[in-house]
């Protein structure tokens, strides 16, 4: 356990308006790195943040989450706060956002931030929704736009989740492969079906909530959402990964044997009925495991595949 110099905590607290020694002492214990910064650095940074209307509790949260902000010129911090205020999330929401993700105060590219906010706003309807997206997935600030576009298309168009359900989840903090694997598993179990385009959006779908699909551990997802064992989901993850790799290989392989192509049914998207579960090369042949139709349960197929798994992985590792 870190022992904090009482005099040091008192010295820092004495330079900060509205801060008490107990709060500073607790923060120094929780984040020992903060002891290397001088009372003057603390005073300069906290004074600026306080003058910007940020409450002391949030100021300490910012400093505890991003200690090196104490080294950042106050002019740059003020410039960053101006950037985030220009997003028009509301002053209270802006303060919550930067206290939850203090590293956002390193960002001062006003033009790029405005472009990213406008892009997200065009898909998610309101500034409040864009704020929620940044709060749940701050990586949206720096992710490549094409990668974000692919996730938006998948969640809103392919899986037909409602906008509000998406913005309340942390789906954008995960990569596209994670989203696809979770949804595909549930689809092939018959536990998820995209809402009909003709259905009233207020009509319950019977699908698990998006946050339960995307924001849970593998074990919780398997047991509590998909109602299978973790082992069964792990089998699927490996085979799905190989399936995606093989699909990519097929898409880019211009030398694929014509006769073999004609002998296979036309491949459709990974989530369509009747498409293939996976293709594994073996001595010039292709072993095809049929995907399960979404109207059947997955467990019998998993149990059948499990017996072949070790042989497959040993052969193609």
Coordinates of N, CA and C in Angstrom, one line a residue, residues 7-25 39 42-43:
X7 N 2.2 16.0 4.7 CA 2.6 17.4 4.4 C 2.4 17.7 2.9
X8 N 2.7 16.7 2.1 CA 2.6 16.9 0.7 C 1.1 17.0 0.3
X9 N 0.3 16.2 0.8 CA -1.1 16.2 0.5 C -1.7 17.6 1.0
X10 N -1.3 18.0 2.2 CA -1.8 19.3 2.7 C -1.3 20.5 1.8
X11 N 0.0 20.4 1.3 CA 0.5 21.4 0.5 C -0.3 21.5 -0.8
X12 N -0.6 20.4 -1.4 CA -1.3 20.4 -2.7 C -2.7 20.9 -2.4
X13 N -3.4 20.4 -1.4 CA -4.8 20.9 -1.1 C -4.8 22.3 -0.8
X14 N -3.8 22.9 -0.2 CA -3.8 24.3 0.1 C -3.8 25.2 -1.1
X15 N -3.3 24.7 -2.2 CA -3.2 25.5 -3.5 C -4.5 25.3 -4.3
X16 N -5.4 24.5 -3.9 CA -6.6 24.2 -4.7 C -7.8 24.7 -4.0
X17 N -8.6 25.6 -4.7 CA -9.8 26.0 -4.1 C -10.8 24.9 -4.0
X18 N -11.5 24.9 -2.9 CA -12.6 23.9 -2.7 C -12.2 22.5 -2.6
X19 N -10.9 22.2 -2.5 CA -10.4 20.9 -2.3 C -10.0 20.6 -0.9
X20 N -10.4 19.5 -0.4 CA -10.0 19.1 1.0 C -8.9 18.1 1.0
X21 N -8.2 18.1 2.1 CA -7.0 17.3 2.2 C -7.3 15.8 2.1
X22 N -8.5 15.4 2.6 CA -8.9 14.0 2.5 C -9.1 13.5 1.1
X23 N -9.7 14.3 0.3 CA -9.9 14.0 -1.1 C -8.5 13.9 -1.9
X24 N -7.6 14.8 -1.6 CA -6.3 14.8 -2.2 C -5.5 13.6 -1.8
X25 N -5.6 13.3 -0.5 CA -4.9 12.2 0.1 C -5.4 10.9 -0.5
X39 N 3.0 21.2 -6.3 CA 1.8 21.9 -6.0 C 1.5 23.0 -7.0
X42 N -0.3 21.5 -9.9 CA -1.7 21.2 -9.5 C -2.5 22.5 -9.5
X43 N -1.9 23.5 -8.9 CA -2.7 24.8 -8.8 C -3.0 25.4 -10.2

